[in-house]
Tab-separated table of C-alpha atoms in Angstrom:
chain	number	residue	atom	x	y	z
A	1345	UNK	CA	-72.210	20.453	42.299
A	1346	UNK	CA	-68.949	22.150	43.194
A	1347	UNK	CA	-69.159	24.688	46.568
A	1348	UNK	CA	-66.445	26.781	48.221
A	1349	UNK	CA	-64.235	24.175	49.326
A	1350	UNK	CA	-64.308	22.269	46.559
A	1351	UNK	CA	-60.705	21.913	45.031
A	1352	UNK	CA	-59.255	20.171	41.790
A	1353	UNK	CA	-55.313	19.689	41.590
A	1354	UNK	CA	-53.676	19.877	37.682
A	1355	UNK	CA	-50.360	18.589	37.828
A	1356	UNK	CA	-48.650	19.116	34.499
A	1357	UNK	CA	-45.714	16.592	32.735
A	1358	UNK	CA	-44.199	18.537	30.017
A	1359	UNK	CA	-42.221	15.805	28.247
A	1360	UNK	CA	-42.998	13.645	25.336
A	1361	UNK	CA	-41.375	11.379	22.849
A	1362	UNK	CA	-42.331	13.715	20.031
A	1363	UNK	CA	-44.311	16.614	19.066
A	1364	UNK	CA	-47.733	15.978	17.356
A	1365	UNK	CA	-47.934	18.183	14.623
A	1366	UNK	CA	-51.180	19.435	14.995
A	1367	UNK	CA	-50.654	19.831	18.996
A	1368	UNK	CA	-49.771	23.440	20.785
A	1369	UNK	CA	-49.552	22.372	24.396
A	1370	UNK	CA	-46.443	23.150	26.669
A	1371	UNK	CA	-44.742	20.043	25.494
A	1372	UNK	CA	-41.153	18.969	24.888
A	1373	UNK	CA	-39.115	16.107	23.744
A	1374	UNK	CA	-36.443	15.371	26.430
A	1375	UNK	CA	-34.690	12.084	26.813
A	1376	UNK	CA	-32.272	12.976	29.967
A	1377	UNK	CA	-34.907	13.450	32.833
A	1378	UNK	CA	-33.217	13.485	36.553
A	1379	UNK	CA	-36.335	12.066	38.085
A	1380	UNK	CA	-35.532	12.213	41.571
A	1381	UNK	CA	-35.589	16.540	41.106
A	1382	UNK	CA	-39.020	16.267	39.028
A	1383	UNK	CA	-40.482	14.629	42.038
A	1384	UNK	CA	-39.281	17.034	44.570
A	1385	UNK	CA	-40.250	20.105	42.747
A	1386	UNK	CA	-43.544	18.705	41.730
A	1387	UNK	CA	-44.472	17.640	45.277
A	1388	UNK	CA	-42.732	20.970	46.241
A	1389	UNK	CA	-44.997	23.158	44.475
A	1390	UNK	CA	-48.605	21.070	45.328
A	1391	UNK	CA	-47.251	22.040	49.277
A	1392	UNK	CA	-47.211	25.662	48.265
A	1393	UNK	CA	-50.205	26.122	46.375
A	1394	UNK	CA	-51.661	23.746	49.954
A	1395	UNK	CA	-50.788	26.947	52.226
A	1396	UNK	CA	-52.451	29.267	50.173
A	1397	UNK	CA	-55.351	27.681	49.952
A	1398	UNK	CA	-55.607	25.082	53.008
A	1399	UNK	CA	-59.269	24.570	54.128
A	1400	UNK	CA	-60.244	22.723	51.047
A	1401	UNK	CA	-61.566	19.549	50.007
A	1402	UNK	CA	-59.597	18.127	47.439
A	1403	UNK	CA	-62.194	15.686	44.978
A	1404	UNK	CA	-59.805	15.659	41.689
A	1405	UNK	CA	-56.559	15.159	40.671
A	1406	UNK	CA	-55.773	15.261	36.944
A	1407	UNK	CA	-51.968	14.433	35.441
A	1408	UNK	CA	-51.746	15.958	31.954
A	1409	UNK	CA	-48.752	16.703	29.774
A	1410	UNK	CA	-47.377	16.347	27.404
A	1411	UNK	CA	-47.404	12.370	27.839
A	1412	UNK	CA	-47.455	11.894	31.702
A	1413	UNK	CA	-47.276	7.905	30.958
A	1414	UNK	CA	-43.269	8.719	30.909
A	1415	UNK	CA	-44.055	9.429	34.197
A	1416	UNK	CA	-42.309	7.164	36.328
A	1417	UNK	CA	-45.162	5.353	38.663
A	1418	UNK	CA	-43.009	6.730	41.822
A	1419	UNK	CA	-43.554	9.903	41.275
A	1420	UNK	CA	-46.973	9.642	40.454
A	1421	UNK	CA	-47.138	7.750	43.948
A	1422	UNK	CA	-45.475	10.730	45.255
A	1423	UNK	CA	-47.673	13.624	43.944
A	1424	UNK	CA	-50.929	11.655	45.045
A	1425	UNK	CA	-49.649	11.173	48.583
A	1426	UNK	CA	-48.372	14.874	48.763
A	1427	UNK	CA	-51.421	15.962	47.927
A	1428	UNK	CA	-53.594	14.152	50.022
A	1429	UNK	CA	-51.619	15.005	52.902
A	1430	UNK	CA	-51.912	18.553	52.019
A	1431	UNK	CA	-55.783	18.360	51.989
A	1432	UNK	CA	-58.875	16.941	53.308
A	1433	UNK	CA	-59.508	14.725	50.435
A	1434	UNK	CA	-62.930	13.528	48.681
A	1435	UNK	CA	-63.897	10.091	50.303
A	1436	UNK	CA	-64.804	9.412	46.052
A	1437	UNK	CA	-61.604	10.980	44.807
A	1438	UNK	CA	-61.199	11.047	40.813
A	1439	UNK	CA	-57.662	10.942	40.014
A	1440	UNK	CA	-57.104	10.588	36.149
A	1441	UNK	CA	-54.012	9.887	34.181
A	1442	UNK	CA	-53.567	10.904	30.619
A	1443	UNK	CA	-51.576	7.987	28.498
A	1444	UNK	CA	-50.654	6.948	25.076
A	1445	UNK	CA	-51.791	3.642	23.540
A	1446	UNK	CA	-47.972	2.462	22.847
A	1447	UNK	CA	-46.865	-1.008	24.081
A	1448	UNK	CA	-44.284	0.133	26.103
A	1449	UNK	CA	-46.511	2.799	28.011
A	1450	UNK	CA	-49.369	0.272	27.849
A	1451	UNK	CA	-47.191	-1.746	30.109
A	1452	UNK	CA	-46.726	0.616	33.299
A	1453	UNK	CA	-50.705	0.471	33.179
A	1454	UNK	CA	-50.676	-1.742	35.936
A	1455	UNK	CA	-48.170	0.354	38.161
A	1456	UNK	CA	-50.161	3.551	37.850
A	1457	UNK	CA	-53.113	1.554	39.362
A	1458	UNK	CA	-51.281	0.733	42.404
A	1459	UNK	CA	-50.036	4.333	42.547
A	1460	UNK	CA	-53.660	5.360	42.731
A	1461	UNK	CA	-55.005	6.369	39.569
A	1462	UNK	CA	-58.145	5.191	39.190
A	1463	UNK	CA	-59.269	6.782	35.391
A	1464	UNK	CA	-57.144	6.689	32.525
A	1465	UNK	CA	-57.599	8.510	29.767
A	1466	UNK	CA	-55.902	7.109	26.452
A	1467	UNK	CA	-54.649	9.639	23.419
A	1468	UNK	CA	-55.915	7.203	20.848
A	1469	UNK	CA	-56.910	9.814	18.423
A	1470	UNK	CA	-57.448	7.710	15.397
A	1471	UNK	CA	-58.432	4.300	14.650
A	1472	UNK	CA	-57.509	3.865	10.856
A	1473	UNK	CA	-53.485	3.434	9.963
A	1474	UNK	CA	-53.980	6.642	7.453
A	1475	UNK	CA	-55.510	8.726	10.314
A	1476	UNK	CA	-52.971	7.820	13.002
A	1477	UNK	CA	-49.992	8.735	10.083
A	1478	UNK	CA	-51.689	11.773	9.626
A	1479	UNK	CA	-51.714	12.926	12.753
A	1480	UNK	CA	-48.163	11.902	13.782
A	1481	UNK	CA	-48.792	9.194	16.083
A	1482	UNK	CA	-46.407	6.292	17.153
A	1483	UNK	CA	-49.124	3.839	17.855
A	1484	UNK	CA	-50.931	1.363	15.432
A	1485	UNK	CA	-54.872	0.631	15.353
A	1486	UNK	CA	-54.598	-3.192	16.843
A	1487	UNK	CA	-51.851	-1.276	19.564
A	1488	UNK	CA	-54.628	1.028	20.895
A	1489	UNK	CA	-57.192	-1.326	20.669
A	1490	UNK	CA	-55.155	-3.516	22.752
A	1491	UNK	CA	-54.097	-0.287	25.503
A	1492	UNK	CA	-57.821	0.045	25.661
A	1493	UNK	CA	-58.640	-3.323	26.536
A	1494	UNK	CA	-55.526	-3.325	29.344
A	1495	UNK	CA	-56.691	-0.328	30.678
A	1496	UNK	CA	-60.589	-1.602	30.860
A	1497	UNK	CA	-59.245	-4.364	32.994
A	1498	UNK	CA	-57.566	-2.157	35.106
A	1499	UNK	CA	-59.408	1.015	35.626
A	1500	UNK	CA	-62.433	1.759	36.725
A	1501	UNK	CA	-63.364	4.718	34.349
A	1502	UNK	CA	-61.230	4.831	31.050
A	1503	UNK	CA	-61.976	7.124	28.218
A	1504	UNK	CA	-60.428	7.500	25.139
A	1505	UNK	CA	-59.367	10.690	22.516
A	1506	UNK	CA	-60.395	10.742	18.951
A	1507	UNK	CA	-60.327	13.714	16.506
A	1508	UNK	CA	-62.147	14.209	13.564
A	1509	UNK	CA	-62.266	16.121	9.758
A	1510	UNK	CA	-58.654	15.058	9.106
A	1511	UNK	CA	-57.253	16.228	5.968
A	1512	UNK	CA	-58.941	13.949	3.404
A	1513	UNK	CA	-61.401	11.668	5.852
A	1514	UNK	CA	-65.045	11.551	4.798
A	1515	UNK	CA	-68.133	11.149	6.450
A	1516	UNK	CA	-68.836	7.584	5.823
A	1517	UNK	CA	-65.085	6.775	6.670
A	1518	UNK	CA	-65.861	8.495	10.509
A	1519	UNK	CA	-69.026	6.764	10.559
A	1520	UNK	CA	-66.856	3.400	10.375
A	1521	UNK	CA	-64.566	5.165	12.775
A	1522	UNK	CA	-66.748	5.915	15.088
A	1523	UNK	CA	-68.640	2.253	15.281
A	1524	UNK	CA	-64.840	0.802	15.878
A	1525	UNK	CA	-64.321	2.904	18.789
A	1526	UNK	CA	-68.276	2.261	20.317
A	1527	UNK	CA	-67.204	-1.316	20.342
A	1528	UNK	CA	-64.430	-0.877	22.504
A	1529	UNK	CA	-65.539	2.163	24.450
A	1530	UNK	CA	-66.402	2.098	28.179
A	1531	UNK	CA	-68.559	4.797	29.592
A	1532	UNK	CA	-66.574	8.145	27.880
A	1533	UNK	CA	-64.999	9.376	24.936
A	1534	UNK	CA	-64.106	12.715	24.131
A	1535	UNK	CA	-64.367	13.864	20.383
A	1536	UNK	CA	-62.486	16.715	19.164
A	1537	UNK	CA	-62.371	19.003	15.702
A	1538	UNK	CA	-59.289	19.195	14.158
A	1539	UNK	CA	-58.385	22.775	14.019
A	1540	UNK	CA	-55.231	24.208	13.213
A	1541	UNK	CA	-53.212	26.322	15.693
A	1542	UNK	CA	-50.432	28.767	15.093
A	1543	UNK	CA	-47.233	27.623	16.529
A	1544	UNK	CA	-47.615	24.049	15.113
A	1545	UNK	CA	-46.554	22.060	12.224
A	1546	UNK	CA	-49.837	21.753	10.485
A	1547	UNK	CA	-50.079	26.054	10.882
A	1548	UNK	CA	-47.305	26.630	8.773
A	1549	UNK	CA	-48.199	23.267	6.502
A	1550	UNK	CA	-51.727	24.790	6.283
A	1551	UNK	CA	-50.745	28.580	5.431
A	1552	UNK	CA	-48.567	27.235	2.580
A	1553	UNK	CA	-51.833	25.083	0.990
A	1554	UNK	CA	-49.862	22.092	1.792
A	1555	UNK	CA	-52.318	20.851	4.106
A	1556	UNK	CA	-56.620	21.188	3.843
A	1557	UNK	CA	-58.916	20.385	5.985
A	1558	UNK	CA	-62.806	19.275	4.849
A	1559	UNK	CA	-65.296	22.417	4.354
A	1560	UNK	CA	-67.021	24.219	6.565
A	1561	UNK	CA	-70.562	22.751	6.206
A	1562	UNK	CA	-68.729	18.725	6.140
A	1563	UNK	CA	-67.172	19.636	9.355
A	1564	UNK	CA	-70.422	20.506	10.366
A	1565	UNK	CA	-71.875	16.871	9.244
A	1566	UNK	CA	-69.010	15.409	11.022
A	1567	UNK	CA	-70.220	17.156	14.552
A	1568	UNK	CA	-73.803	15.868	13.743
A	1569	UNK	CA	-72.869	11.992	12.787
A	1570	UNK	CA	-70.817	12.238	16.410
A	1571	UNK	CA	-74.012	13.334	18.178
A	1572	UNK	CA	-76.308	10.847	16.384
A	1573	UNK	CA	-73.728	7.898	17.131
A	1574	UNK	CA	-72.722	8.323	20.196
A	1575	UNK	CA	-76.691	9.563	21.210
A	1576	UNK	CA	-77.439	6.008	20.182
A	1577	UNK	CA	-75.146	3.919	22.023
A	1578	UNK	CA	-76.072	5.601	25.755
A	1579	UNK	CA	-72.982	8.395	25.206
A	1580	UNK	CA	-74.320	11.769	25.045
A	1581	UNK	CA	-72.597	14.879	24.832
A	1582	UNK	CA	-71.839	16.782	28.212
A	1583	UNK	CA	-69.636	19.309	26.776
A	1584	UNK	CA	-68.955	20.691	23.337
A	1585	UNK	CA	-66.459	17.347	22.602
A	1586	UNK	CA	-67.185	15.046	25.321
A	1587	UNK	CA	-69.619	12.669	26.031
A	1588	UNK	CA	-70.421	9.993	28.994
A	1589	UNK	CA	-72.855	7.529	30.242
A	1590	UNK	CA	-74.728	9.800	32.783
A	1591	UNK	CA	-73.088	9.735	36.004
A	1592	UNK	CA	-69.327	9.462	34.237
A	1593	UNK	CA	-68.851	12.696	32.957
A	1594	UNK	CA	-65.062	13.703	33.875
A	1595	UNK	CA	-65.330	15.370	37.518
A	1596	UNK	CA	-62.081	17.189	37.111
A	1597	UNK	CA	-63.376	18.498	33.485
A	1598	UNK	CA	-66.514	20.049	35.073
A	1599	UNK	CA	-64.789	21.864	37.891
A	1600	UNK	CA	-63.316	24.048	35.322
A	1601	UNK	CA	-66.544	23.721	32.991
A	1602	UNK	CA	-68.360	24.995	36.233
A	1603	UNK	CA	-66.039	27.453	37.262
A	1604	UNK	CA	-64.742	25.809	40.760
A	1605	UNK	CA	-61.176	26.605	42.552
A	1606	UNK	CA	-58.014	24.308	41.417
A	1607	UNK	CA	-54.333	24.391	41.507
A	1608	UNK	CA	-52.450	24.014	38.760
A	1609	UNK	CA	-48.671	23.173	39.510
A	1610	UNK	CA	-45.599	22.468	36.772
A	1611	UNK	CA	-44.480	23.936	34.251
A	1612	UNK	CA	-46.795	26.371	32.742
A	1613	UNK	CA	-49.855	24.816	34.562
A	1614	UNK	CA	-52.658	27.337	35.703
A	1615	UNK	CA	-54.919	27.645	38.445
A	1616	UNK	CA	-57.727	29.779	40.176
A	1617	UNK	CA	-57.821	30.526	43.738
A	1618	UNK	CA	-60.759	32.239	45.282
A	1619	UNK	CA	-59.960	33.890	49.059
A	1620	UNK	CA	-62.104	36.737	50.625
A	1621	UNK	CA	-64.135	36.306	48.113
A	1622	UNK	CA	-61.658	37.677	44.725
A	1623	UNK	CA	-60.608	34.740	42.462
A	1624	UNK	CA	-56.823	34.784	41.700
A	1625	UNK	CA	-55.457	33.354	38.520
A	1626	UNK	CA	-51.729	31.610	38.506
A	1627	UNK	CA	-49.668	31.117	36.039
A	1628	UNK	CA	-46.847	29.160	36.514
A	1629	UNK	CA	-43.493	29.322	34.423
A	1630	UNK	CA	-43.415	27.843	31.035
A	1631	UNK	CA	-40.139	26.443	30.383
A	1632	UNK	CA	-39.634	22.531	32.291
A	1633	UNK	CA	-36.015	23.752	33.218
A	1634	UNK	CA	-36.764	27.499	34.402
A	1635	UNK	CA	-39.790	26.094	35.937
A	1636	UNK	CA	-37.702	23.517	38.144
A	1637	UNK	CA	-35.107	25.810	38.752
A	1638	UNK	CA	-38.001	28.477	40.616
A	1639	UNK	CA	-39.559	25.964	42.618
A	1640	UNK	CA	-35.935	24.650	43.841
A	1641	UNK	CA	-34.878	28.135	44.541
A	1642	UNK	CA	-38.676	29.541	46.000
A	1643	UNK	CA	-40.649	26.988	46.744
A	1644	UNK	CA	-42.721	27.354	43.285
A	1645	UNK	CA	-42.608	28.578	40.148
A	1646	UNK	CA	-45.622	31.168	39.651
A	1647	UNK	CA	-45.062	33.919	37.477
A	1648	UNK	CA	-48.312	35.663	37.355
A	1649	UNK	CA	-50.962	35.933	40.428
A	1650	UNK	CA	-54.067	38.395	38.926
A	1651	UNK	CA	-57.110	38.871	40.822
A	1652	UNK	CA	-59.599	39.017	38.394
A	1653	UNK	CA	-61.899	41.873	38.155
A	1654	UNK	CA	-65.882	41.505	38.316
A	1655	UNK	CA	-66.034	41.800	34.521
A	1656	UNK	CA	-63.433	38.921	34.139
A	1657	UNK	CA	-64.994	36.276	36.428
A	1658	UNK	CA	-68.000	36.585	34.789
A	1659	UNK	CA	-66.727	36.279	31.179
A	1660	UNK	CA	-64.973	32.902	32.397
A	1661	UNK	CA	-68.108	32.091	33.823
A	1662	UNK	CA	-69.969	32.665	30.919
A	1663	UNK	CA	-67.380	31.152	28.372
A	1664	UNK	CA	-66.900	27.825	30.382
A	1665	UNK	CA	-70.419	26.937	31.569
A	1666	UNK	CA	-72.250	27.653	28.022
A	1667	UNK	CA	-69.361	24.394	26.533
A	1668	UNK	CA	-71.726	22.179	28.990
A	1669	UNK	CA	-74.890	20.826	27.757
A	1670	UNK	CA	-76.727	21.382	30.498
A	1671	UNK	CA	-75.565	25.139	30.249
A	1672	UNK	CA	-74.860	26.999	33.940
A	1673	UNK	CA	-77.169	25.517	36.487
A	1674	UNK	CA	-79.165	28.421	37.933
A	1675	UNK	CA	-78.054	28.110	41.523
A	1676	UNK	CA	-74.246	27.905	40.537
A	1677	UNK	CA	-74.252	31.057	38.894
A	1678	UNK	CA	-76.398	32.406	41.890
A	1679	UNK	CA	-73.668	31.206	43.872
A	1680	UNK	CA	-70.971	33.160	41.685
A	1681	UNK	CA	-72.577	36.175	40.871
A	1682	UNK	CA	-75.154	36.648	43.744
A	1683	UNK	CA	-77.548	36.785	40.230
A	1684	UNK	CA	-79.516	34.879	37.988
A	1685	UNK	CA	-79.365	34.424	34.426
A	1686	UNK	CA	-81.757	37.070	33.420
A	1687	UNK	CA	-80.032	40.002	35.865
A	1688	UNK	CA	-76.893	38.702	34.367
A	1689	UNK	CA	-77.186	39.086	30.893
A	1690	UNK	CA	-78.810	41.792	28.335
A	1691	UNK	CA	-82.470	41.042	28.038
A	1692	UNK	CA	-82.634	42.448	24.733
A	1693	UNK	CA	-79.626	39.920	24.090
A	1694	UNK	CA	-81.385	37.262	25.544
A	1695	UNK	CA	-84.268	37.609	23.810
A	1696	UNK	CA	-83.175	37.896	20.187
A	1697	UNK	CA	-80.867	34.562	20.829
A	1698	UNK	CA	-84.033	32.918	22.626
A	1699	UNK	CA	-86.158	33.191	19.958
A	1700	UNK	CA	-83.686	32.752	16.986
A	1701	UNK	CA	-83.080	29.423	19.163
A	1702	UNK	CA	-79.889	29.133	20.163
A	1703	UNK	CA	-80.166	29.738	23.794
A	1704	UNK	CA	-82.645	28.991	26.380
A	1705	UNK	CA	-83.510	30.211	30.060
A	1706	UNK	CA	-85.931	28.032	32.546
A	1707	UNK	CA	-85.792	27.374	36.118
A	1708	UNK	CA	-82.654	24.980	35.401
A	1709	UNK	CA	-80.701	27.493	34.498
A	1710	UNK	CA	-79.453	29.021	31.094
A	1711	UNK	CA	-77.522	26.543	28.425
A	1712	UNK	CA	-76.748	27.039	24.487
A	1713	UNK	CA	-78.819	25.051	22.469
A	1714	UNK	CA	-77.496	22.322	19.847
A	1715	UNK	CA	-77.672	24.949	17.423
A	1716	UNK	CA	-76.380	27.632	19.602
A	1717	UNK	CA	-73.390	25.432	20.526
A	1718	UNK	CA	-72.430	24.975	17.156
A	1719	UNK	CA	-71.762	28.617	16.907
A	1720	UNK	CA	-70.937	29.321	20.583
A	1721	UNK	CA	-68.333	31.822	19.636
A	1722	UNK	CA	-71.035	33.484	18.047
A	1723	UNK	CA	-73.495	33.164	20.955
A	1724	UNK	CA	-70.722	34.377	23.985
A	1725	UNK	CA	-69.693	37.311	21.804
A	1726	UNK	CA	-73.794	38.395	21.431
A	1727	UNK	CA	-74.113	38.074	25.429
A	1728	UNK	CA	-70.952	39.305	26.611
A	1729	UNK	CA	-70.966	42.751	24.430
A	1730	UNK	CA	-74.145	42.932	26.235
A	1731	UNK	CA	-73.152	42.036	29.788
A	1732	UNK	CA	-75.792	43.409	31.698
A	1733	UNK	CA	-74.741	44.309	35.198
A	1734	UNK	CA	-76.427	47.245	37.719
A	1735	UNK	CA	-75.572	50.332	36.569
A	1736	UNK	CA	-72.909	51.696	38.582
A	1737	UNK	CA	-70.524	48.506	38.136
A	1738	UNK	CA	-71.673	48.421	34.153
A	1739	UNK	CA	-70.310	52.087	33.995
A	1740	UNK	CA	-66.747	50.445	35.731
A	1741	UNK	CA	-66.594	47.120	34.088
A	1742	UNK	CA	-68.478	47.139	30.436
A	1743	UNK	CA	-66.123	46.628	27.502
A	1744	UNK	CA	-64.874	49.441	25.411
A	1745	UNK	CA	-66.800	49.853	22.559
């Protein structure tokens, strides 16, 4: 359970080969990198965000991108030493790297091992040829099978991305799907929906009826065959679209699921710093060259720095924990919000999504239930238009009607 000095470190690669079509992360294809002033700024920045928030223990570090298996493994050397340097570190520190399943990527697998990286996590995304075209990827099926089996025999802890109710796929095709990937899982996968998000290539394919997904209630069958499956083989869900052998749930995941401090450093990473007891979220700049440019010039590239009123914490609070399983552990949000679930929410609220069964509330803590994470929107929306808080900060912090 994350306390006060617990600290998770985001460092974020912004270049890839291509674009995904259905992805809307801060991404960008760039084939003239000057390496040698990506490692500076990056290492740069970590020693920043290290003085303003110094007595911490860092227990994660997580490289995401864009495809940070471009990185080169120097400067992943580099960013793991800076930051341990900067902090006392975890004596278990989980330090993940995101990769693609391509040969040539596969092949560094080994480096980023001896750079430290101890869990890789592998955009597989599909395992049938039509799924993989669909979604844009430049990997084959027998190509990520193979990453996965290098990166078993490296790694201690390697998980693996699929996603689900592609245009066209049916049930019984993801039920094949999913028994492929179970036989070459390790102890995580994470699952995800296909949805479409402005911005992308399958938005404006989508709003011109070029592109359609499967129904509602299908998609719905495809989130209950992933439960039953992955239930079955020892993989249950910890989070909305990830699931672990106990004990190897994503550590890095669950310090934002659970609301805990972490720096988030390149270009358009974000963070939350808590100090005198106000968290502060950071946003750093967006664009890879503007973003350089800033730290070169100031040391970092942070654009924004809010602390966030009472009202906001708690909505994060709310919105991040109820994606767990297990829901927000009672003494976490004690240790948040000085309350416990019922002085924290509506009671009226409570009630009507208790008994329509879709949350519950025991000495554990408060959690969505299967059916009340399937419509979780629906559930956070109910409780937070009903945030119950004593009466002199509701009167200063309830939403406008």
């Amino acid at each position: 359970m994350p306390d006060e000095r617990t600290l998770g470190l985001y460092v974020h690669w912004p270049f890839c080969k291509s674009k995904c079509p259905y992805c809307d992360f801060n991404s960008h294809v760039e084939t003239a990198i000057d390496q040698r002033r990506w490692r500076d700024a990056l290492t740069r920045e970590i020693r920043h965000f290290a003085a303003l928030a110094p007595d911490r223990r860092l227990e994660t570090v997580f490289f995401g991108g864009g495809t940070p298996s471009l990185m080169p493994a120097e400067t992943v050397a580099a960013v793991i030493e800076t930051a341990k340097a900067c902090w006392d570190t975890a004596d278990d520190i989980e330090i993940t790297l995101e990769a693609n399943p391509t040969s040539v990527e596969a092949a560094r697998l080994a480096s980023y091992r001896a750079a430290g990286v101890g869990r890789l996590s592998l955009g597989v995304q599909s395992l049938e040829p039509e799924g993989l075209a669909a979604l844009g990827r430049q990997h084959g099926v027998e190509e990520a099978i193979e990453a996965v089996a290098a990166a078993r025999s490296l790694f201690d802890r390697v998980s693996f991305d699929l996603i689900y109710a592609r245009p066209g796929q049916t049930r019984d095709g993801w039920r094949r799907e999913l028994a492929t990937a179970l036989d070459h899982a390790g102890t995580h996968l994470s699952v995800y929906q296909l949805t479409i998000e402005p911005g992308t290539a399958f938005h404006g394919l989508h709003r011109r009826g070029e592109l359609a997904l499967p129904p509602e209630e299908e998609q719905a069958g495809f989130f209950e065959d992933t439960r039953a499956a992955l239930d079955e083989a020892g993989l249950p869900a910890y989070e909305i679209s990830n699931h672990a052998r106990p004990g190897d749930e994503c550590r890095h995941n669950l310090i934002y699921w659970l609301s805990a401090d972490y720096a988030g450093v390149g270009p358009g990473a974000h963070g939350r710093i808590t100090r005198d007891g106000r968290t502060a979220a950071f946003a750093q700049r967006r664009a890879p060259e503007a973003w350089r440019e800033s730290v070169e010039r100031d040391g970092h590239a942070t654009v924004t720095e809010t602390v966030l009123e009472p009202s906001e914490r708690f909505e994060e609070i709310a919105m991040m924990g109820f994606r767990l399983t297990g829901g927000i552990p009672r003494g976490r949000l004690e240790a948040l919000t000085g309350r416990g679930p019922e002085a924290s929410f509506d009671p009226a609220a409570l009630d009507r999504l208790a008994g329509g069964g879709f949350v519950e509330v025991d000495d554990a803590g408060i959690r969505a239930t299967p059916a009340g994470r399937q419509r979780l929107d629906a559930v956070l929306g109910a409780l937070l238009s009903a945030w119950s808080l004593p009466h002199a900060e509701r009167a200063l912090y309830a939403p406008s009607p």
